[in-house]
Amino acid sequence: MGTALRGKIALVTGAGRGIGRATAERLAAEGAVVAVNYARDEAAAGKTVEAIVARGGRAFPVRAELGVPAGVDELFAAFDRELGAEAPLDILVNNAGISMHAPIEQVTPDMYDRGFAVNTRAAFFVTQRALPRIPDGGRIVIVTSGVTRIAFPEGIAYAMTKGALETFTLTLAKHLGPRGITVNNVAPGIVDTDTNAAWLRGNAEAWRASAARAALGRVGAPEDVADVVAFLASGDARWVTGTTVDATGGSHL
């Protein structure tokens, strides 16, 4: 166990699996108490908590479906039940999101609205609710995507949701600078997660093609991204704010 985040409280949205789970485990490994948010899969969130506790860390599950009207209220009600309404929130990681693979011709209004509700609106209002609890010198990290840099016509609406978050990051960093709160985003490339499993795992051609996109020559792992998030959440990143850290392995350089 590390000590870089000892005494800190962190909330990671969408932490039941993938990048969210790896991030929760990494923050806990540095000493943070981690609230593990999940929408429906209680078993997956439980495995995240169990993995953290097994390594000597502290974590607890927080059920709340983000992207629906009551989601933010449910999130903080569950957080308060565990730690109390006066508990600070030192580190907020907005990771929850859904993918949308469709070119503009196939995007429906419902698909578009759902994507922005989960990927963009939820992060905005979770952050808004969290701000009074984040102490001066706190950390906000948002997981966006490499598709804000790399043209992705087969997922145009998805890319737009992530592009909006980059603007949010830039503007919020300026707004919170006087309080010493840093706001940054991490942009992953193709990562071996359950979200990508349907087209990536077990498909040797897709795996090779995905690996070839990266200058480093492989598909990313959730831990590759989680380590970058942990850096931005630490004191070492005290002079970094309002920026995007590209964690694509050098995709499409």
mmCIF file with all atom_site columns, C-alpha atoms in Angstrom, residues 190 200 204-220 248-253:
data_model
loop_
_atom_site.group_PDB
_atom_site.id
_atom_site.type_symbol
_atom_site.label_atom_id
_atom_site.label_alt_id
_atom_site.label_comp_id
_atom_site.label_asym_id
_atom_site.label_entity_id
_atom_site.label_seq_id
_atom_site.pdbx_PDB_ins_code
_atom_site.Cartn_x
_atom_site.Cartn_y
_atom_site.Cartn_z
_atom_site.occupancy
_atom_site.B_iso_or_equiv
_atom_site.pdbx_formal_charge
_atom_site.auth_seq_id
_atom_site.auth_comp_id
_atom_site.auth_asym_id
_atom_site.auth_atom_id
_atom_site.pdbx_PDB_model_num
ATOM 1  C CA . ILE A 1 190 ? -8.606  1.553   -27.436 1.00 0.00 ? 190 ILE A CA 1
ATOM 2  C CA . LEU A 1 200 ? -12.151 -6.812  -29.693 1.00 0.00 ? 200 LEU A CA 1
ATOM 3  C CA . ALA A 1 204 ? -7.447  -11.615 -33.754 1.00 0.00 ? 204 ALA A CA 1
ATOM 4  C CA . GLU A 1 205 ? -7.752  -9.285  -36.738 1.00 0.00 ? 205 GLU A CA 1
ATOM 5  C CA . ALA A 1 206 ? -9.462  -6.551  -34.732 1.00 0.00 ? 206 ALA A CA 1
ATOM 6  C CA . TRP A 1 207 ? -6.884  -6.924  -31.961 1.00 0.00 ? 207 TRP A CA 1
ATOM 7  C CA . ARG A 1 208 ? -3.953  -6.597  -34.384 1.00 0.00 ? 208 ARG A CA 1
ATOM 8  C CA . ALA A 1 209 ? -5.515  -3.609  -36.126 1.00 0.00 ? 209 ALA A CA 1
ATOM 9  C CA . SER A 1 210 ? -6.200  -1.906  -32.806 1.00 0.00 ? 210 SER A CA 1
ATOM 10 C CA . ALA A 1 211 ? -2.677  -2.506  -31.559 1.00 0.00 ? 211 ALA A CA 1
ATOM 11 C CA . ALA A 1 212 ? -1.268  -1.129  -34.806 1.00 0.00 ? 212 ALA A CA 1
ATOM 12 C CA . ARG A 1 213 ? -3.010  2.206   -34.230 1.00 0.00 ? 213 ARG A CA 1
ATOM 13 C CA . ALA A 1 214 ? -0.810  2.907   -31.207 1.00 0.00 ? 214 ALA A CA 1
ATOM 14 C CA . ALA A 1 215 ? 2.789   4.046   -31.566 1.00 0.00 ? 215 ALA A CA 1
ATOM 15 C CA . LEU A 1 216 ? 3.581   1.750   -28.639 1.00 0.00 ? 216 LEU A CA 1
ATOM 16 C CA . GLY A 1 217 ? 2.189   -1.185  -30.585 1.00 0.00 ? 217 GLY A CA 1
ATOM 17 C CA . ARG A 1 218 ? -0.407  -2.725  -28.312 1.00 0.00 ? 218 ARG A CA 1
ATOM 18 C CA . VAL A 1 219 ? -3.953  -2.451  -27.029 1.00 0.00 ? 219 VAL A CA 1
ATOM 19 C CA . GLY A 1 220 ? -4.270  -0.464  -23.824 1.00 0.00 ? 220 GLY A CA 1
ATOM 20 C CA . THR A 1 248 ? -3.818  6.477   -26.171 1.00 0.00 ? 248 THR A CA 1
ATOM 21 C CA . GLY A 1 249 ? -0.354  4.945   -26.416 1.00 0.00 ? 249 GLY A CA 1
ATOM 22 C CA . GLY A 1 250 ? 0.355   7.387   -29.207 1.00 0.00 ? 250 GLY A CA 1
ATOM 23 C CA . SER A 1 251 ? -2.547  6.371   -31.405 1.00 0.00 ? 251 SER A CA 1
ATOM 24 C CA . HIS A 1 252 ? -2.595  7.936   -34.863 1.00 0.00 ? 252 HIS A CA 1
ATOM 25 C CA . LEU A 1 253 ? 0.480   10.100  -34.311 1.00 0.00 ? 253 LEU A CA 1
#
